[in-house]
Coordinates of C-alpha atoms and ligand atoms in Angstrom, one line a residue:
X28 CA 116.3 140.9 8.9
X29 CA 116.5 139.5 5.6
X30 CA 114.1 137.6 3.6
X31 CA 113.2 134.7 4.8
X32 CA 112.7 131.0 3.0
X33 CA 109.5 129.9 3.5
X34 CA 109.4 126.6 1.2
X35 CA 110.9 126.3 -2.2
X36 CA 110.5 129.2 -4.6
X37 CA 108.8 131.2 -1.8
X38 CA 110.1 133.3 0.4
X39 CA 108.6 136.0 3.2
X40 CA 109.5 139.4 2.7
X41 CA 107.6 141.6 4.4
X42 CA 108.2 143.8 7.4
X43 CA 108.1 143.3 11.4
X44 CA 106.0 146.3 13.9
X45 CA 108.1 146.3 16.7
X46 CA 105.9 149.1 18.3
X47 CA 102.9 149.2 17.3
X48 CA 100.9 148.7 20.7
X49 CA 97.1 149.5 18.8
X50 CA 95.3 148.3 15.5
X51 CA 92.2 149.9 14.1
X52 CA 93.5 153.2 15.2
X53 CA 92.8 152.8 19.0
X54 CA 90.5 149.7 18.8
X55 CA 92.4 147.2 20.2
X56 CA 95.4 146.2 21.6
X57 CA 98.2 145.1 19.9
X58 CA 101.2 144.3 23.5
X59 CA 103.6 142.5 20.8
X60 CA 103.3 143.7 18.5
X61 CA 103.0 143.0 14.8
X62 CA 103.8 141.9 11.3
X63 CA 102.8 143.0 7.7
X64 CA 104.1 139.6 5.9
X65 CA 104.0 139.7 1.7
X66 CA 105.1 136.9 0.0
X67 CA 107.3 136.5 -2.9
X68 CA 107.0 133.1 -5.2
X69 CA 109.7 132.7 -7.4
X70 CA 108.2 130.9 -11.1
X71 CA 108.9 130.7 -14.9
X72 CA 106.8 134.0 -13.7
X73 CA 107.5 135.6 -10.0
X74 CA 105.1 137.9 -8.1
X75 CA 104.3 139.4 -4.6
X76 CA 101.7 138.6 -2.9
X77 CA 100.0 141.1 -0.7
X78 CA 102.6 144.0 0.2
X79 CA 103.1 145.7 3.8
X80 CA 102.2 149.3 5.5
X81 CA 103.6 152.1 3.8
X82 CA 106.2 153.4 6.5
X83 CA 107.9 149.7 6.1
X84 CA 107.6 149.4 2.2
X85 CA 111.0 150.3 2.4
X86 CA 112.0 147.0 4.0
X87 CA 110.0 145.1 2.1
X88 CA 111.5 146.6 -1.3
X89 CA 115.0 145.9 -0.5
X90 CA 114.0 142.3 1.2
X91 CA 112.5 141.2 -2.3
X92 CA 116.0 142.7 -3.7
X93 CA 117.7 140.1 -1.6
X94 CA 115.6 137.1 -4.0
X95 CA 114.6 139.0 -7.7
X96 CA 115.4 142.7 -9.2
X97 CA 112.2 144.2 -8.7
X98 CA 111.3 144.7 -12.3
X99 CA 111.2 141.2 -12.9
X100 CA 108.1 140.9 -10.6
X101 CA 104.9 140.1 -13.0
X102 CA 102.1 140.0 -10.4
X103 CA 101.4 142.1 -7.2
X104 CA 98.5 139.9 -5.6
X105 CA 96.4 142.0 -3.5
X106 CA 94.2 139.9 -1.4
X107 CA 92.5 142.9 0.4
X108 CA 92.4 146.5 0.1
X109 CA 93.4 147.4 4.0
X110 CA 96.2 149.9 4.5
X111 CA 97.9 147.6 6.6
X112 CA 98.8 145.4 3.1
X113 CA 98.6 147.3 0.0
X114 CA 99.8 150.7 1.9
X115 CA 103.3 149.8 -0.2
X116 CA 101.2 148.1 -4.3
X117 CA 102.3 152.0 -5.4
X118 CA 105.6 151.2 -4.2
X119 CA 106.0 147.7 -5.6
X120 CA 104.4 149.3 -8.2
X121 CA 107.3 152.1 -9.5
X122 CA 110.2 149.5 -8.9
X123 CA 108.0 146.7 -11.3
X124 CA 106.3 148.6 -13.7
X125 CA 105.4 145.2 -15.7
X126 CA 103.7 144.3 -12.3
X127 CA 99.3 144.0 -13.0
X128 CA 97.7 144.2 -10.1
X129 CA 95.5 141.1 -9.3
X130 CA 91.7 141.1 -6.4
X131 CA 88.1 140.7 -6.7
X132 CA 85.6 143.4 -8.2
X133 CA 86.1 144.9 -4.5
X134 CA 89.5 145.4 -4.8
X135 CA 89.8 146.6 -7.7
X136 CA 87.6 149.3 -6.2
X137 CA 88.3 149.4 -3.4
X138 CA 92.3 149.9 -4.4
X139 CA 91.4 152.8 -6.7
X140 CA 89.2 154.9 -3.9
X141 CA 92.4 154.5 -1.8
X142 CA 95.5 155.2 -4.2
X143 CA 93.9 156.6 -6.9
X144 CA 95.9 155.0 -9.3
X145 CA 95.5 153.9 -12.5
X146 CA 96.8 150.2 -12.3
X147 CA 97.0 147.4 -14.5
X148 CA 94.3 145.8 -13.2
X149 CA 93.2 141.9 -13.6
X150 CA 89.8 141.7 -11.8
X151 CA 89.9 137.3 -10.6
X152 CA 87.0 135.1 -8.4
X153 CA 87.1 131.7 -7.1
X154 CA 88.3 129.0 -9.1
X155 CA 90.1 131.4 -11.5
X156 CA 94.3 130.3 -12.2
X157 CA 97.3 132.3 -12.3
X158 CA 99.2 129.8 -14.9
X159 CA 103.3 130.4 -12.8
X160 CA 105.3 127.5 -14.7
X161 CA 105.7 124.2 -12.2
X162 CA 102.5 125.7 -9.8
X163 CA 99.4 127.8 -10.4
X164 CA 98.1 130.3 -8.0
X165 CA 94.7 129.7 -7.8
X166 CA 91.8 132.3 -6.2
X167 CA 88.8 131.9 -3.3
X168 CA 87.3 134.8 -2.8
X169 CA 86.1 135.2 1.1
X170 CA 83.9 138.1 1.0
X171 CA 84.0 140.1 4.8
X172 CA 86.5 137.8 6.0
X173 CA 87.1 140.4 6.9
X174 CA 86.0 143.2 4.5
X175 CA 84.7 143.0 1.1
X176 CA 86.8 142.4 -0.7
X177 CA 89.1 140.0 1.2
X178 CA 90.2 136.8 -0.9
X179 CA 92.4 134.5 0.0
X180 CA 95.3 132.7 -3.1
X181 CA 96.4 129.2 -2.6
X182 CA 98.8 127.5 -4.6
X183 CA 98.4 123.1 -4.8
X184 CA 101.8 122.3 -5.6
X185 CA 103.2 123.6 -2.4
X186 CA 99.6 122.5 -0.3
X187 CA 100.2 126.6 0.8
X188 CA 97.0 128.7 1.6
X189 CA 97.5 132.5 1.7
X190 CA 94.0 133.7 3.9
X191 CA 95.6 137.4 4.4
X192 CA 94.0 138.5 7.8
X193 CA 92.0 135.3 8.3
X194 CA 94.3 133.0 11.1
X195 CA 96.7 135.5 11.5
X196 CA 97.7 137.5 15.0
X197 CA 99.2 139.8 16.6
X198 CA 103.4 139.2 16.9
X199 CA 106.1 140.8 16.3
X200 CA 109.1 138.7 16.1
X201 CA 112.3 137.5 14.3
X202 CA 110.6 133.7 13.7
X203 CA 108.4 133.3 10.9
X204 CA 106.7 129.9 11.7
X205 CA 104.4 128.6 15.0
X206 CA 107.0 126.5 15.6
X207 CA 109.8 128.5 17.1
X208 CA 107.5 130.2 19.6
X209 CA 105.6 130.0 22.2
X210 CA 102.7 128.0 21.2
X211 CA 100.5 129.0 24.6
X212 CA 101.0 132.7 23.9
X213 CA 100.7 132.3 19.8
X214 CA 97.5 130.9 21.2
X215 CA 96.1 133.6 23.0
X216 CA 97.5 136.0 20.5
X217 CA 94.9 134.0 17.5
X218 CA 92.5 134.4 19.9
X219 CA 92.4 137.6 20.6
X220 CA 92.5 138.7 17.1
X221 CA 89.7 136.0 16.4
X222 CA 87.7 138.5 19.1
X223 CA 88.0 141.6 18.2
X224 CA 88.1 141.9 14.4
X225 CA 86.3 138.2 13.5
X226 CA 83.9 137.4 16.4
X227 CA 80.3 139.6 14.2
X228 CA 81.7 137.5 11.4
X229 CA 81.1 133.8 12.8
X230 CA 79.0 132.3 10.9
X231 CA 80.8 133.3 7.4
X232 CA 83.9 132.0 9.2
X233 CA 81.6 128.6 9.1
X234 CA 80.5 129.0 5.9
X235 CA 83.9 129.4 4.3
X236 CA 85.5 126.7 6.4
X237 CA 82.9 124.5 5.0
X238 CA 83.0 125.7 1.5
X239 CA 87.1 125.2 1.7
X240 CA 86.8 121.9 3.5
X241 CA 84.3 120.5 0.6
X242 CA 86.8 121.3 -1.8
X243 CA 89.2 118.9 -0.6
X244 CA 92.0 121.3 -1.0
X245 CA 95.2 120.1 1.2
X246 CA 96.9 122.3 3.0
X247 CA 100.5 122.1 4.7
X248 CA 100.9 125.2 5.3
X249 CA 98.9 128.8 6.4
X250 CA 100.9 131.2 5.4
X251 CA 98.2 134.6 7.0
X252 CA 99.4 138.8 6.2
X253 CA 99.9 139.2 10.4
X254 CA 102.4 137.2 12.4
X255 CA 103.9 133.6 12.3
X256 CA 103.4 131.1 9.3
X257 CA 101.2 128.1 10.6
X258 CA 104.3 125.5 9.3
X259 CA 103.6 122.9 11.8
X260 CA 99.5 121.7 12.3
X261 CA 97.9 124.2 10.4
X262 CA 95.0 122.6 10.9
X263 CA 94.5 123.3 14.7
X264 CA 94.9 127.2 13.9
X265 CA 91.0 126.4 11.6
X266 CA 90.0 123.5 14.1
X267 CA 90.3 126.2 16.6
X268 CA 88.6 129.0 14.2
X269 CA 85.7 126.4 14.0
X270 CA 85.1 126.4 17.8
X271 CA 85.6 130.3 18.2
X272 CA 82.6 130.6 15.4
X273 CA 80.5 127.9 17.0
X274 CA 81.0 130.1 20.1
X275 CA 82.6 126.5 21.6
X276 CA 83.7 127.7 25.5
X277 CA 85.0 126.7 28.8
X278 CA 82.5 126.7 32.1
X279 CA 84.7 130.7 33.7
X280 CA 83.5 134.2 34.5
X281 CA 84.3 137.0 33.7
X282 CA 84.4 139.8 36.2
X283 CA 84.1 143.3 35.0
X284 CA 83.7 146.4 36.2
X285 CA 84.2 150.1 37.8
X286 CA 83.7 151.3 41.1
X287 CA 83.2 154.9 42.2
X288 CA 83.8 154.5 46.1
X289 CA 84.1 151.3 46.3
X290 CA 81.2 150.0 46.7
X291 CA 80.7 148.2 43.2
X292 CA 84.1 146.7 44.1
X293 CA 83.0 145.0 47.3
X294 CA 79.8 143.5 45.3
X295 CA 82.2 142.1 43.1
X296 CA 84.6 139.9 45.3
X297 CA 81.6 139.0 47.5
X298 CA 80.4 137.4 43.7
X299 CA 83.6 135.9 42.1
X300 CA 83.5 134.6 45.8
X301 CA 80.0 133.1 45.3
X302 CA 81.5 132.0 41.8
X303 CA 84.8 130.0 43.4
X304 CA 82.7 128.5 45.7
X305 CA 80.7 127.0 42.5
X306 CA 83.9 125.5 41.8
X307 CA 83.9 128.0 38.7
X308 CA 86.8 129.4 37.7
X309 CA 86.5 133.5 37.1
X310 CA 89.1 136.3 36.5
X311 CA 88.2 139.8 37.4
X312 CA 88.6 143.1 35.3
X313 CA 88.5 146.1 36.8
X314 CA 88.1 148.9 33.9
X315 CA 90.1 151.0 33.1
X316 CA 93.1 149.8 34.5
X317 CA 92.7 146.2 32.3
X318 CA 92.7 146.3 28.8
X319 CA 89.6 146.4 26.8
X320 CA 91.5 144.3 24.1
X321 CA 92.5 141.7 26.1
X322 CA 88.7 141.3 28.3
X323 CA 88.0 140.7 24.7
X324 CA 90.4 138.1 23.8
X325 CA 89.6 136.5 27.1
X326 CA 85.4 136.3 26.8
X327 CA 86.6 133.9 23.6
X328 CA 86.5 130.9 25.6
X329 CA 84.3 132.2 29.3
X330 CA 81.1 131.0 29.0
X331 CA 79.7 134.1 30.8
X332 CA 80.5 137.2 32.3
X333 CA 79.0 139.7 34.4
X334 CA 79.7 143.4 34.2
X335 CA 78.6 146.2 37.5
X336 CA 79.4 149.7 37.8
X337 CA 77.9 152.4 40.3
X338 CA 75.5 154.7 38.7
X339 CA 76.0 158.2 38.4
X340 CA 73.7 160.8 36.5
X341 CA 71.0 157.7 36.1
X342 CA 73.0 155.5 34.0
X343 CA 76.8 154.3 33.9
X344 CA 80.3 155.0 34.9
X345 CA 81.7 156.1 31.7
X346 CA 85.1 154.6 31.3
X347 CA 82.8 150.8 30.5
X348 CA 81.0 152.1 27.9
X349 CA 84.0 151.8 25.5
X350 CA 83.7 147.8 26.5
X351 CA 80.2 147.3 26.6
X352 CA 80.0 149.6 22.6
X353 CA 82.4 147.2 21.9
X354 CA 80.4 143.9 22.6
X355 CA 77.3 144.8 21.1
X356 CA 79.4 145.1 17.6
X357 CA 81.6 142.0 18.5
X358 CA 78.1 140.3 19.3
X359 CA 80.0 137.4 21.0
X360 CA 78.1 133.8 20.2
X361 CA 76.8 131.6 23.6
X362 CA 77.4 134.0 25.7
X363 CA 74.9 134.5 29.5
X364 CA 75.3 137.6 30.9
X365 CA 74.1 139.9 34.3
X366 CA 74.9 143.0 36.1
X367 CA 75.2 144.6 39.3
X368 CA 76.0 147.7 41.1
X369 CA 75.4 150.4 43.4
X370 CA 73.7 153.3 43.8
X371 CA 72.9 156.1 45.7
X372 CA 69.5 157.1 45.3
X373 CA 67.8 156.8 42.0
X374 CA 69.4 153.6 40.2
X375 CA 69.9 153.3 36.2
X376 CA 74.0 151.6 35.6
X377 CA 72.1 147.9 35.8
X378 CA 69.3 149.0 33.1
X379 CA 72.3 150.7 30.5
X380 CA 74.2 147.1 31.1
X381 CA 71.2 145.1 30.3
X382 CA 70.3 146.9 27.4
X383 CA 73.6 147.1 26.2
X384 CA 74.2 143.2 27.2
X385 CA 70.8 141.9 25.5
X386 CA 72.0 144.9 22.1
X387 CA 75.6 142.4 22.1
X388 CA 73.4 138.8 21.7
X389 CA 73.6 138.1 25.4
X390 CA 71.2 135.6 27.1
X391 CA 70.5 137.2 30.7
X392 CA 70.3 134.9 32.7
X393 CA 69.3 136.7 35.8
X394 CA 67.8 139.3 37.5
X395 CA 70.7 141.3 38.1
X396 CA 71.6 142.9 41.1
X397 CA 72.1 146.2 43.0
X398 CA 72.8 147.7 46.7
X399 CA 71.4 150.7 48.3
X400 CA 74.7 153.4 49.1
X401 CA 77.4 151.1 51.2
X402 CA 77.0 147.1 51.2
X403 CA 76.1 145.6 54.6
X404 CA 76.9 142.2 55.7
X405 CA 73.2 140.6 55.3
X406 CA 74.3 142.4 51.1
X407 CA 77.1 140.7 50.4
X408 CA 76.2 138.0 51.3
X409 CA 73.1 138.5 48.7
X410 CA 75.9 139.3 46.3
X411 CA 77.7 135.6 46.7
X412 CA 74.3 134.3 46.2
X413 CA 73.7 135.9 43.3
X414 CA 77.5 135.2 41.9
X415 CA 77.4 131.0 43.1
X416 CA 73.0 131.1 41.5
X417 CA 75.5 132.5 38.4
X418 CA 78.2 129.9 38.7
X419 CA 75.8 127.2 38.9
X420 CA 73.7 128.9 35.5
X421 CA 77.3 128.6 33.5
X422 CA 78.0 124.8 35.5
X423 CA 75.2 123.6 34.7
X424 CA 74.9 125.4 30.5
Ligands
FEO511 FE1 95.0 143.1 8.7 FE2 92.4 144.0 7.1 O1 94.3 144.2 7.7

C-alpha cells in the first residue's frame, strides 16, 4: 500500500495492522485490527505528525520516501507518548538527523523515560505555532485525553485537526476516509473505542470540545491516529463524543451473566422475557463466551445493565470479575443497574455484584433478584416480573 494524499501537500504515511486482536496488552479486543496513522506535511518546511508502532517503522519509512527523502524532515510532532505512536520516532531521527521533536512538556518527560534518547526537543503549549511556509502548525494541549502528555495539532489553512487518539477507531482497512467504508460499522467501532478508552475521562472530553468550540476554529477534516480520517461530515463524530460524554443513551438493557449449572441462566431468560414484555429491547451476553470489550462498547448507548452470577465460595463466578473490574475503572455515566443470581446455601454473588456496580458509579435501581437452587415456576414468574419492573424504570428514565 502506498502513501495516500490526504489534502494538497499532506500525506498519510502510517501503517495498517491487520493482525492485532487485543490492545493495551489484553485489555480489550480489536476484532478488526487497527491502523497507526502518521501524516507528512510538505511545505517550505517538512513535518511528520506522529509515528507508528515500532514493528511498522520500515513500512512508514518507505511511505515517507515515496513523498520526500526523510533527511529533509524538519520536525517530528509527537502528539502523544504512547508507544503505538512514538515507537518509530527514534528510527525517523536516524534518517532525519536535523529534525526537531515537538511536543508538550509532559511529552518530553515521557519520551525521554521511554527511549532514553538525547533528542533535540521543542516544548510547546496551547496556542503555540510553528511557521511552515504557506501554513502554520498550531498546538492545543489535551491533558488526559487520554494521557497527561496528549496534544492536538491543527492547521488553519487546511482546517485540519490531528487529535491523535481522540476520535479514533480500531479498524484495519485499505481505505483511508470515513466516506469510503460502512458507516454503521465505523460508528460501532468509534463507540467501542470511546467506551473502552475515554469513558472515565468524559468530563474532560466535554471541556475540551467546548474549549475548541469557543475558539471558533474551523474544522473541515479530522485525522486521528487510529482508523479512518473523518473527511465527510467530520463534526458528526464530535457530536457523538459529546453525546457519549454526557451519558445520553437509548432505552435498552444489557443482561450479562454467567451460570454454573444453568439456574442463573434460567433466571436470565425469564428476566429477558419480562424486559421484552415492557417493549424495551434486551441484549443478552453470557460470559465468558461473549467479549468483554464488545459488551462495554454496547453499554455506551444502553441505559440499563443487569449482571447475574451463581454464587461460588460466597462470591461471584470468577469469569465475571474482569468485566466488573473494568466497569469500576471506566465509570459509565448515567446507567441504571441491578444484580441477580442463584445460590445453594449461603449467598454472596449479589452482594459482590452490587458493590462493584456501586463502585462503578451506577445507580442500583431495584432490589436484587436471587433464587435458592433451581428456580421453580413461581420463581421464574418473579424473575419475569423483576425484568418487567426494571424495564419500566428504564422506559420512564
Ligand atoms: Fe493510540 Fe494512547 O495510543
